[in-house]
XYZ file of C-alpha atoms in Angstrom:
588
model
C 143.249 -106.726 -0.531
C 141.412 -104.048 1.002
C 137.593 -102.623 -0.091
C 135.142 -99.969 0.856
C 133.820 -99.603 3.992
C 130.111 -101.929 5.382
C 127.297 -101.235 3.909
C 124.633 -98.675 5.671
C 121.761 -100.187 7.433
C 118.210 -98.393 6.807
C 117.771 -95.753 9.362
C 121.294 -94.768 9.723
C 123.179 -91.483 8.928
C 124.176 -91.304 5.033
C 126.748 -93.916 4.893
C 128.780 -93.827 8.053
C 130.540 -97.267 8.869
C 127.747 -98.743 11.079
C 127.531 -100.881 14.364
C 125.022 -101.404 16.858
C 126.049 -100.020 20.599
C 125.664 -102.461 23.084
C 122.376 -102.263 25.064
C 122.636 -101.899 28.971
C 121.657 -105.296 29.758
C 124.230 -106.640 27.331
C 126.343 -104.589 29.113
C 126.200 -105.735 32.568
C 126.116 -109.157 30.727
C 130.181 -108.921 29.931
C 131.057 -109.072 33.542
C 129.359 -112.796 32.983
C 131.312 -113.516 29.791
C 128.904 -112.653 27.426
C 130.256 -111.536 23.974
C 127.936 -109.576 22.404
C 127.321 -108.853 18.937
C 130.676 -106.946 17.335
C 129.698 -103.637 16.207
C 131.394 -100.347 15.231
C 130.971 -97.461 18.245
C 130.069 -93.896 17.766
C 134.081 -93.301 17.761
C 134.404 -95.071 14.423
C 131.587 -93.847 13.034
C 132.229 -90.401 13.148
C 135.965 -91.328 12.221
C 136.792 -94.402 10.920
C 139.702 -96.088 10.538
C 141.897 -97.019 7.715
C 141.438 -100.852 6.739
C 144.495 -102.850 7.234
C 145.403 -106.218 5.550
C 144.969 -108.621 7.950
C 147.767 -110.761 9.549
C 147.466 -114.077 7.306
C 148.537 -111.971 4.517
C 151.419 -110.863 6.487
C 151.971 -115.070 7.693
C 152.218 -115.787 3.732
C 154.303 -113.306 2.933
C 156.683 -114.256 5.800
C 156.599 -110.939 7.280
C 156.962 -110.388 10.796
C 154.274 -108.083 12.604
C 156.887 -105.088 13.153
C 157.741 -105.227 9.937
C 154.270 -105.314 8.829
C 153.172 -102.321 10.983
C 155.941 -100.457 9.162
C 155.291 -101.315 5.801
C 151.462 -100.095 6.314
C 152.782 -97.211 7.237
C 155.473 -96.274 4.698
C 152.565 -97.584 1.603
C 150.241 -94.728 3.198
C 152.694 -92.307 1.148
C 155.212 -94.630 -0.492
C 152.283 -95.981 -2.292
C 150.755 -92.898 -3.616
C 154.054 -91.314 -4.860
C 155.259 -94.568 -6.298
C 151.653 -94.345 -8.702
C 152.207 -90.718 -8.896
C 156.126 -91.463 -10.210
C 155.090 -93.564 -12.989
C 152.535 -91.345 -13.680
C 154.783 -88.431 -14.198
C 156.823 -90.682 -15.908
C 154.265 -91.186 -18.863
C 153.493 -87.754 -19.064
C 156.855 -85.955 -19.162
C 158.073 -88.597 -21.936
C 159.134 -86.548 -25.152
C 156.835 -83.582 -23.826
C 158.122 -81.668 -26.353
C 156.272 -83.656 -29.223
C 154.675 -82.808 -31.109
C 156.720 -79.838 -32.142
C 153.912 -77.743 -32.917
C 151.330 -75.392 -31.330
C 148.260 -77.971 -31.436
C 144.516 -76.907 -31.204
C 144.055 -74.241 -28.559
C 148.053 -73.416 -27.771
C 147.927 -71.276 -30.582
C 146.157 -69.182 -27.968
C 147.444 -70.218 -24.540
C 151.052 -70.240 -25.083
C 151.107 -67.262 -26.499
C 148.980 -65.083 -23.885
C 151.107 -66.930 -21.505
C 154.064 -65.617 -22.728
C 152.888 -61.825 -22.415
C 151.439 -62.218 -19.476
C 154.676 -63.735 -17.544
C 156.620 -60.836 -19.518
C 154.489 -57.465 -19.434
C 151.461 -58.742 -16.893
C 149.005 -58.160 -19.555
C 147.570 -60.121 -22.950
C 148.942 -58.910 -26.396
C 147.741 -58.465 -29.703
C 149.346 -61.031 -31.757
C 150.345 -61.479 -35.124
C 148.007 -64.036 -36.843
C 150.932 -66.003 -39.011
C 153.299 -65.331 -35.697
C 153.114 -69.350 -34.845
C 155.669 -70.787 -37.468
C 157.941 -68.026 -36.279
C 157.618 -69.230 -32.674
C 158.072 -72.595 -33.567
C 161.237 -71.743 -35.620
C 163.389 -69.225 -33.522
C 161.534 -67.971 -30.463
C 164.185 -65.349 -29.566
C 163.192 -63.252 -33.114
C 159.726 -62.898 -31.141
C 158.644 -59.776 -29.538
C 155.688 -59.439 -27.204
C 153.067 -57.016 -28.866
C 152.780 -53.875 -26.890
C 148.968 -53.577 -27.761
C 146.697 -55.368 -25.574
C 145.068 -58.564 -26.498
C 141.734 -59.787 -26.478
C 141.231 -62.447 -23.963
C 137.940 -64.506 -22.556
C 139.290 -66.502 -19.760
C 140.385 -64.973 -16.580
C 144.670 -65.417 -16.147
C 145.509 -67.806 -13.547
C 146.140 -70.638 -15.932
C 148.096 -68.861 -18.316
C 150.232 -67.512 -15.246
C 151.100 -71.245 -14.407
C 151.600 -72.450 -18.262
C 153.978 -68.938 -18.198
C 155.413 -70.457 -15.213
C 157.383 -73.068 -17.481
C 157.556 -70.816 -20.461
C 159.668 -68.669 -17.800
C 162.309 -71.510 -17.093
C 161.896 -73.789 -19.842
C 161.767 -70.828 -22.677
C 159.000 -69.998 -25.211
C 159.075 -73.678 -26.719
C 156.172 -76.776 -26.672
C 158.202 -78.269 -23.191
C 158.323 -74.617 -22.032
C 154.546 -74.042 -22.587
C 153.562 -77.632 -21.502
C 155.685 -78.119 -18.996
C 153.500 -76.876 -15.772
C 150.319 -78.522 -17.227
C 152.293 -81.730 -16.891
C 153.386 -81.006 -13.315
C 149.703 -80.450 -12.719
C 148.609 -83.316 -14.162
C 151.069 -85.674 -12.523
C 150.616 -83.933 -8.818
C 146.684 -84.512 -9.553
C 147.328 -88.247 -9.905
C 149.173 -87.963 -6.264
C 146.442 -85.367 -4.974
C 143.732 -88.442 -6.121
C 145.567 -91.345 -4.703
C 145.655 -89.691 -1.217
C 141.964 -88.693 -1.739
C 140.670 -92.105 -2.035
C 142.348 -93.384 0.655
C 141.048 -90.710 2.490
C 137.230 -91.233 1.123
C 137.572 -95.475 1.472
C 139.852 -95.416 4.043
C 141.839 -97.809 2.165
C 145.348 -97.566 0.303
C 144.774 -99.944 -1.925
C 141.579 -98.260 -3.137
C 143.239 -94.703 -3.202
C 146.384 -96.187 -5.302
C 144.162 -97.521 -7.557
C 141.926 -94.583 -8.004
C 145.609 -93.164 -8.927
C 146.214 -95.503 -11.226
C 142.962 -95.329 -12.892
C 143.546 -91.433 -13.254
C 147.247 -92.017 -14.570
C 146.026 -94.705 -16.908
C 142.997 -91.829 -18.626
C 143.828 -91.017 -22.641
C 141.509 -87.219 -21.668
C 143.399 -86.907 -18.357
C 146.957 -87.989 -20.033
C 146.881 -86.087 -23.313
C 145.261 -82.641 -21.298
C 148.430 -82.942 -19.047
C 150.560 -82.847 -21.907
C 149.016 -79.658 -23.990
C 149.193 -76.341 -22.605
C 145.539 -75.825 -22.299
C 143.129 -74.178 -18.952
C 141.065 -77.091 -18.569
C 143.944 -79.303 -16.910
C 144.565 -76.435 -14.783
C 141.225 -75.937 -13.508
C 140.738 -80.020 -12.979
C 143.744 -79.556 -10.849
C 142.450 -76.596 -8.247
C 139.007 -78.676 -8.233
C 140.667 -81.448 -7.044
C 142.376 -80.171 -4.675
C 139.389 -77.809 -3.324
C 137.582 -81.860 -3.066
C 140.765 -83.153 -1.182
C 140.574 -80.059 1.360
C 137.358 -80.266 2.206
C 137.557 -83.674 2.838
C 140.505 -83.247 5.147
C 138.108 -80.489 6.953
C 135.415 -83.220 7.460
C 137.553 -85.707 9.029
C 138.951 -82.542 11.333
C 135.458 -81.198 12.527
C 133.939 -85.120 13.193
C 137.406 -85.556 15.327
C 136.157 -82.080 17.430
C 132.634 -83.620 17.885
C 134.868 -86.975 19.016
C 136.748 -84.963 21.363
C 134.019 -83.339 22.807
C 131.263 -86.019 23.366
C 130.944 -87.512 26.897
C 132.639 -91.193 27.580
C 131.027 -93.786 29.963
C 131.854 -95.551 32.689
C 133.194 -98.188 30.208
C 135.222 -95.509 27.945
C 132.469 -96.222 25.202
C 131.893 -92.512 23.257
C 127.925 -91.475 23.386
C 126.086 -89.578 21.412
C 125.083 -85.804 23.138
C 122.057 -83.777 21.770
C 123.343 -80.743 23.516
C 126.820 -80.925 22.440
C 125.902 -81.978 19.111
C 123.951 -78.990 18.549
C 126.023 -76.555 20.571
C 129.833 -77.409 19.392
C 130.914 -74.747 17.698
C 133.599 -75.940 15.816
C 135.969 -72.136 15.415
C 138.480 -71.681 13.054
C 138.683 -74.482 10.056
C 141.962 -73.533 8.287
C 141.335 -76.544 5.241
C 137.911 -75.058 5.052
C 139.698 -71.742 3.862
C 142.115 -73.427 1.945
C 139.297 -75.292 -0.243
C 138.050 -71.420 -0.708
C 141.474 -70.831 -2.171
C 141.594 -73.361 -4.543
C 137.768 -72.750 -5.520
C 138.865 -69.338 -6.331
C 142.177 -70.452 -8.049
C 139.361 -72.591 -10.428
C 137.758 -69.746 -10.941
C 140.164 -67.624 -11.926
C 141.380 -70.333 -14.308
C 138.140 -71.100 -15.984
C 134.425 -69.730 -14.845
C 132.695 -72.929 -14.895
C 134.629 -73.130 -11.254
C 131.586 -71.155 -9.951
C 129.452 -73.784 -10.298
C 131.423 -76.212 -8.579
C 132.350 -73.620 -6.025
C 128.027 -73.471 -5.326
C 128.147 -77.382 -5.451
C 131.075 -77.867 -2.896
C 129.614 -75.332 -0.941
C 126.436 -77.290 -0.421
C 127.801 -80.457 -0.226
C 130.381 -79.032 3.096
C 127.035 -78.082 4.941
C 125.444 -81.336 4.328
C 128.637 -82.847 5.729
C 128.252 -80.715 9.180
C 124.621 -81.568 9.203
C 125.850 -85.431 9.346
C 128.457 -85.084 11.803
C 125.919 -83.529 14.306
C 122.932 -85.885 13.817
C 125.736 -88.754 13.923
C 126.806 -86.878 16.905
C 122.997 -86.831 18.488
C 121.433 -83.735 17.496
C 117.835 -84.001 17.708
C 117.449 -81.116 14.984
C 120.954 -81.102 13.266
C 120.204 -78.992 9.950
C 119.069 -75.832 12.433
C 122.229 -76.528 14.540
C 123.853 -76.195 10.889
C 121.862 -72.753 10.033
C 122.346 -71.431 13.740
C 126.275 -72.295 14.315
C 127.826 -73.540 10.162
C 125.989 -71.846 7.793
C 127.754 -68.327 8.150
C 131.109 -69.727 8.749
C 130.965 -71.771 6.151
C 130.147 -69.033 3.241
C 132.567 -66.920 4.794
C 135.432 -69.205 4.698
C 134.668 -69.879 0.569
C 133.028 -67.373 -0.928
C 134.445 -64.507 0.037
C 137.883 -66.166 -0.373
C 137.354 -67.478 -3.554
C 135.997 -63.998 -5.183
C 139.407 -61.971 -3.002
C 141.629 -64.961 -4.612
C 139.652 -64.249 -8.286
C 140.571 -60.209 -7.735
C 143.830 -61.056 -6.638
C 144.594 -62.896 -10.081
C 144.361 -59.660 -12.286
C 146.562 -58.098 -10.253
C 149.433 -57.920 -13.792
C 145.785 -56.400 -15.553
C 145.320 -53.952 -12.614
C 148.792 -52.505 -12.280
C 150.323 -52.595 -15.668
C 147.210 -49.601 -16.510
C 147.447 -51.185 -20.534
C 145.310 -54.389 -20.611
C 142.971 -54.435 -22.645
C 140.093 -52.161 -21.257
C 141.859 -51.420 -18.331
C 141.443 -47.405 -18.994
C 137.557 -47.937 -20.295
C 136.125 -46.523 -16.977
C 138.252 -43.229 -17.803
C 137.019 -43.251 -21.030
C 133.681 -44.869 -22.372
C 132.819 -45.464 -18.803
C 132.748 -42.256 -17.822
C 129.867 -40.982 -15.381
C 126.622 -43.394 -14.222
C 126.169 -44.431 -10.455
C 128.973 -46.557 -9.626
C 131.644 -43.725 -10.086
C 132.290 -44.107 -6.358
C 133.694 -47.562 -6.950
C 137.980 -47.437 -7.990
C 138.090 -46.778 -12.270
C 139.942 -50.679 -12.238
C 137.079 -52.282 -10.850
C 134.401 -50.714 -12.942
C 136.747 -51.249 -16.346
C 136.883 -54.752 -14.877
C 133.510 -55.360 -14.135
C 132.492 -54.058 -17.659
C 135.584 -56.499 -19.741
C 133.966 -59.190 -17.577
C 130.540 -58.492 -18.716
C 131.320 -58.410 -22.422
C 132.849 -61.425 -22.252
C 129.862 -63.334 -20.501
C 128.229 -61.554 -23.775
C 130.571 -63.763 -25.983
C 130.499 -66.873 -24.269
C 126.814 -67.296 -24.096
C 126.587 -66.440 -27.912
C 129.364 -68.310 -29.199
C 127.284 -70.648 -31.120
C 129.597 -71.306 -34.231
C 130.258 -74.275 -35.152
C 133.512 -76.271 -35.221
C 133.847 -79.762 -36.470
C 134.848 -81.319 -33.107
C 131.718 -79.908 -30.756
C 129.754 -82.300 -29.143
C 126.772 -82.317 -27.180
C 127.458 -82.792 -23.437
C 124.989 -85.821 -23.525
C 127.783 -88.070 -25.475
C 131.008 -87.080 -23.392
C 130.363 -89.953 -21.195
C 130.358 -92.474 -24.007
C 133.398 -90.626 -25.860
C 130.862 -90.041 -28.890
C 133.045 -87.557 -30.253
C 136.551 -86.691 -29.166
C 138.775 -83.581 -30.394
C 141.453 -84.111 -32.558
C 144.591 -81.806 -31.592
C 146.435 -82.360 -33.796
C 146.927 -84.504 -37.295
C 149.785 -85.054 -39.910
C 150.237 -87.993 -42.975
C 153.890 -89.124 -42.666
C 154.046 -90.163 -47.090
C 156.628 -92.754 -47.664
C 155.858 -95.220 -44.381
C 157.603 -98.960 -45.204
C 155.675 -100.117 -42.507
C 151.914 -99.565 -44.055
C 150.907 -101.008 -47.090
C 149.824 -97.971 -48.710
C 152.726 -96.285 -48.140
C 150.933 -93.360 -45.070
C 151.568 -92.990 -41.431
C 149.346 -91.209 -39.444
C 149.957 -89.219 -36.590
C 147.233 -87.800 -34.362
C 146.646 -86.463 -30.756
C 143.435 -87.353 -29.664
C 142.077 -85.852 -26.750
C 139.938 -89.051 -25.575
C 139.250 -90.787 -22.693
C 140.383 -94.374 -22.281
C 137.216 -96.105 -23.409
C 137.059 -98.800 -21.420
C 137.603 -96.778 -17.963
C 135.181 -94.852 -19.571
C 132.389 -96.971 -20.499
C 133.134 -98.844 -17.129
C 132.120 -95.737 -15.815
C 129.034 -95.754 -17.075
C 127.877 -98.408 -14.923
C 130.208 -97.295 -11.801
C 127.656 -93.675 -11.840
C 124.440 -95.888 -11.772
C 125.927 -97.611 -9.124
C 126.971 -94.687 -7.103
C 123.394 -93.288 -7.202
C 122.209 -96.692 -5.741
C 124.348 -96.255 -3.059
C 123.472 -92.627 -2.524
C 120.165 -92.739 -3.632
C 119.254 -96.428 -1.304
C 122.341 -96.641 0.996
C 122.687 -93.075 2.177
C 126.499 -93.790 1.557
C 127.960 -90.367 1.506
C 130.782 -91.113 -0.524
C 128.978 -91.964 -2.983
C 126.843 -88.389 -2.895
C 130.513 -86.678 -2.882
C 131.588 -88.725 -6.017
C 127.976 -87.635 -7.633
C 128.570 -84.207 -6.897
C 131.963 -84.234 -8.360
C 130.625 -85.274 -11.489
C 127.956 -83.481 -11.432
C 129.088 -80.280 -10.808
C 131.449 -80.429 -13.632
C 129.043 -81.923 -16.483
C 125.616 -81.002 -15.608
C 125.736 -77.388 -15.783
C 126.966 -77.838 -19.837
C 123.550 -78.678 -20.454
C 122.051 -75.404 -20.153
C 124.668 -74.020 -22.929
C 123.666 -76.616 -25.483
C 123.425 -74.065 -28.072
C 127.158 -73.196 -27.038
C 129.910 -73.981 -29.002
C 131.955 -76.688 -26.280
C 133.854 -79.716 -26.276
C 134.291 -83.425 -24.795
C 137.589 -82.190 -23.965
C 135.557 -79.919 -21.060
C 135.199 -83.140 -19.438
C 138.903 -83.586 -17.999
C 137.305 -81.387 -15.006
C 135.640 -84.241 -13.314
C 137.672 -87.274 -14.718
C 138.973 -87.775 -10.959
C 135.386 -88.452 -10.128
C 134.904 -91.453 -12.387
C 138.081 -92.590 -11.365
C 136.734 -92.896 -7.863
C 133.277 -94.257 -9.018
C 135.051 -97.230 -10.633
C 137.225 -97.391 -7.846
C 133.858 -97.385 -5.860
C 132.410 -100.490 -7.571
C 135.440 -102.314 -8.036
C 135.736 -101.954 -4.411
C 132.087 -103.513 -4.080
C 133.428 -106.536 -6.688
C 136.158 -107.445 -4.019
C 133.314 -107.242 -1.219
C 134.416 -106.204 2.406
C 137.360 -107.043 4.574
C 136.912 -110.351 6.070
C 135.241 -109.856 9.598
C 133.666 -106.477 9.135
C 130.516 -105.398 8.850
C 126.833 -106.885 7.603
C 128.709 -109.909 5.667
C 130.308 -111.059 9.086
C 126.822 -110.817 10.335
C 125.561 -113.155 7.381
C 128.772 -115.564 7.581
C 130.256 -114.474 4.684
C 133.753 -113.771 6.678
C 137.208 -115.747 6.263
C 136.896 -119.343 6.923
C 133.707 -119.767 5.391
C 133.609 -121.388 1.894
C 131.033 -118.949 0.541
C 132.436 -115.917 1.655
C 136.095 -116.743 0.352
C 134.050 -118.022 -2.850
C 132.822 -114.375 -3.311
C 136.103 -112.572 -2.493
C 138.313 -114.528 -4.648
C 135.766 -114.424 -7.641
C 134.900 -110.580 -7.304
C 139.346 -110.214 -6.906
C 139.230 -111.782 -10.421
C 136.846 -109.887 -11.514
C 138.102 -106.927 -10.743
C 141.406 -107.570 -11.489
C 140.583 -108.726 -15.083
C 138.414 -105.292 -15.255
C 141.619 -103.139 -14.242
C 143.985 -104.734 -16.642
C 141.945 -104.225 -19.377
C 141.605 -100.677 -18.597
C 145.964 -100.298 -18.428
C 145.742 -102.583 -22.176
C 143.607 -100.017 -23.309
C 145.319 -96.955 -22.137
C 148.446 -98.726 -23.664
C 146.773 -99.746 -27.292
C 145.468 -96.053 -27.493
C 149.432 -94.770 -26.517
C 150.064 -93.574 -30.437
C 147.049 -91.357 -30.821
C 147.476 -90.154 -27.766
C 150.994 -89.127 -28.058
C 151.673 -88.450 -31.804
C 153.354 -91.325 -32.518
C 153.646 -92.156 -35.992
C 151.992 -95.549 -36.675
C 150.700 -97.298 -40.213
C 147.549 -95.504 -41.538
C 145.839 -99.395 -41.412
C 146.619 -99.076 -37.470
C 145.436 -95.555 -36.739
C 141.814 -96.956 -38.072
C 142.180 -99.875 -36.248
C 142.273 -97.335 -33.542
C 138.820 -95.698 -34.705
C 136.650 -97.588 -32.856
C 133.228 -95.432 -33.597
C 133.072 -93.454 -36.919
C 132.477 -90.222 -35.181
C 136.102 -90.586 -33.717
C 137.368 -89.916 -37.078
């Protein structure tokens, strides 16, 4: 097994793998034999590499070392797509069922449908659903426009599948589940990326595939899924981007007579670093998010910082003497350009069926109610935008009705109270004593990954917070940037079902302290320093113990996700099981 990389020692840039470089007398010592001290060079530390199992594993096994060298190199993506397969697997199982338009469908299938079929949002029928359900091809798209408070990107890709698979529950759920099974492929590769570890990223994977919130939102054709998705992916880009840009300052800092890399205060604060093409691509996908849902702005502002706080530590790793005004003087503009911008021309972009068509709803109120003011130099389509977009900000901020299934963003990490999707008593059951099966969707997480989380977040500010560990402050700002700002709408009618946006990042926080339970490789790092490396009892005392540990933790987590498999699914089970199942009276 595999684990996160050594700790950070006090003084040292915000959780970079960590050595100490040779002085020059121990140098000049190593033409006399002397062996100093193994540390981890500037080279490493600005890009590390991937952890490897070492070759006893491979002596075990019987494996020979070609073989081995292979086999590390097929699991880097065999791995990740073999998680990602099963994953799919669970999630495309009897998509179709329910057969019913459950919770929010009602309104996302439907819009969807227009949308892929006239490029705008219809009016619809309200008592249209049990036609749809019965014969879709009786259904006609209504001419007059609809009113809709979510920009169209997601209902474009839920349309998507409506447009291949027809105008049925697979049809309309189809894409979310694509989504939603390419996320759990998108995740594995992240972590192995952010631990440099494959082990770690499969099991962040596996973690994500093994989430109730995550599985049931990939199976009903709602936006949150959707947006989870593109904020993913922004994450995974922008990580790709840091490893590219600490590679340039790699390239581009001097080498000594010995070939050891050293640190430059000129170069470091010189470098510019030009055109960063996964930089622009995380702008995409930011803009894709929030075109889907508009909470993507805020993550969009909290990506943004966090990508200039990576730059900053690549130059002061890199020796800049005053590496935040190298960031203002030479990143700063580059880096706005290559997101914002993007992300508000990708948002534009998206209405482009509202734009054209001329019949969406509002589309001609700049022609009409709109007429005259000071921004009549600006195209009609933009000002009728600008003013739907306004009144819906109006409705969002005062929907305060309430709806049995709200919850206050201060209980969604604790599951306090999940939404049910959908519910239906089966009468006549043999297999329950009273004669009732239940069945329910119920969009909640997997409570032990859950509450595991919990302590895997206190533990990733301790290692922010005390370790500088950087992963840890991406993790944090994951999370963060997709719960925190639901506490300034408390008033606000939302859901625990909101949460699915930052799932991922608890995945990789209990990935993160599982992969402090197994403790480091054996020969890396502080614990080498203190003995605790293979062939001493201690050390193979704490590895084997923390492997059980976190090996009991894990399969608890996949029992869980597999006890909760009926109310997550629909499955029709005895009405004395379903409350079996009801764990906390507020689930009910």
């Amino acid at each position: 097994m595999t684990s996160t990389a050594p700790e950070a020692r006090p003084g040292q840039d915000a959780g970079e793998p960590h050595g100490e470089e040779p002085t020059s007398w121990q140098r000049r010592l190593r033409r006399f034999g002397h062996s100093p001290r193994p540390g981890i060079g500037l080279r490493e530390r600005l890009v590390p590499p991937y952890t490897r199992p070492g070759a006893q594993l491979w002596a075990v096994l019987g494996i020979s070392p070609p073989m081995a060298g292979r086999l590390v190199r097929w699991a880097a993506w065999g791995g990740p797509l073999l998680v990602a397969l099963v994953a799919g697997v669970l999630r495309f199982w009897n998509l179709g069922s329910p057969h019913a338009l459950i919770f929010d469908e009602t309104y996302y299938a439907k819009d969807s449908w227009a949308l892929i079929n006239q490029g705008y949002e219809g009016d619809w029928p309200k008592d249209i659903d049990k036609l749809i359900l019965q014969d879709p091809s009786k259904v006609h798209v209504p001419v007059e426009p609809g009113y809709v408070v979510h920009p169209p990107v997601g209902k474009w890709i839920i349309g998507l599948g409506e447009h291949f698979f027809g105008f049925t529950p697979f049809g309309w759920r189809f894409m979310v589940a694509v989504l939603g099974t390419l996320s759990v492929l998108m995740l594995c590769r992240i972590g192995r990326r952010l631990f440099r570890s494959t082990f770690l990223g499969c099991l962040a994977g596996t973690l994500l595939a093994v989430d109730g919130l995550h599985f049931v939102m990939s199976r009903t054709a709602l936006l949150d899924l959707v947006l989870m998705f593109f904020v993913l992916a922004a994450f995974g880009a922008l990580l790709i981007d840091r490893d590219w840009a600490r590679r340039k300052f790699a390239a581009a800092l001097p080498v000594d007579e010995e070939g050891v890399l050293r640190p430059d205060a000129e170069i470091a604060e010189r470098l510019r670093l030009g055109w960063r093409p996964w930089r622009i691509t995380a702008g995409l996908m930011l803009g894709l998010a929030f075109a889907t849902k508009w909470n993507g702005l805020y993550i969009l502002a909290a990506f943004g910082l966090m990508t200039v706080l990576w730059d900053a530590g690549a130059r002061r790793t890199a020796g800049a003497v005053h590496p935040y005004l190298a960031v203002l003087k030479r990143d700063l503009l580059p880096a706005f350009v290559s997101t914002v911008p993007v992300a508000i021309l990708t948002y534009l972009v998206s209405w482009t069926g509202w734009i054209v068509t001329g019949k969406g709803y509002y589309r001609n109120w700049a022609q009409t109610d709109g007429r005259g003011g000071n921004w009549t130099w600006l195209p009609d389509w933009l000002r009728s935008l600008w003013h739907y977009e306004y009144q819906v900000y109006e409705f969002h901020v005062n929907l305060t009705s309430g709806h049995t299934y709200q919850s206050n963003p201060w209980s969604w990490i604790v599951l306090g109270r999940p939404v049910s999707y959908f519910w239906e008593e089966e009468p006549g059951c043999k297999a329950s004593e009273t004669g009732k099966c239940a069945r329910e969707v119920l969009a909640i997480g997997t409570p032990l990954l859950w509450w595991a989380a919990c302590f895997a977040l206190v533990y990733v500010l301790w290692r922010w917070f005390f370790r500088r560990d950087w992963r840890a402050g991406a993790i944090a700002c994951g999370v963060a940037a997709g719960w925190l700002p639901w506490f300034f709408y408390q008033e606000r009618t939302i859901f625990l079902f909101y949460a699915v946006v930052f799932v991922p990042f608890l995945c990789l926080a209990v990935t993160m302290m599982i992969g402090a339970m197994l403790g480091p490789a054996a020969g890396t790092g502080t614990k080498q320093e203190l003995g605790l490396v293979s062939g001493d009892p201690s050390g193979e005392r704490r590895r084997t113990l923390g492997a059980i540990a976190a090996g009991v933790l894990v399969l608890l987590i996949i029992w869980n996700f597999i006890y909760f498999w009926p109310i997550y699914t629909g499955t029709p089970i005895p009405d004395g099981s379903w409350r079996n199942r009801m764990w906390l009276d507020t689930w009910i």
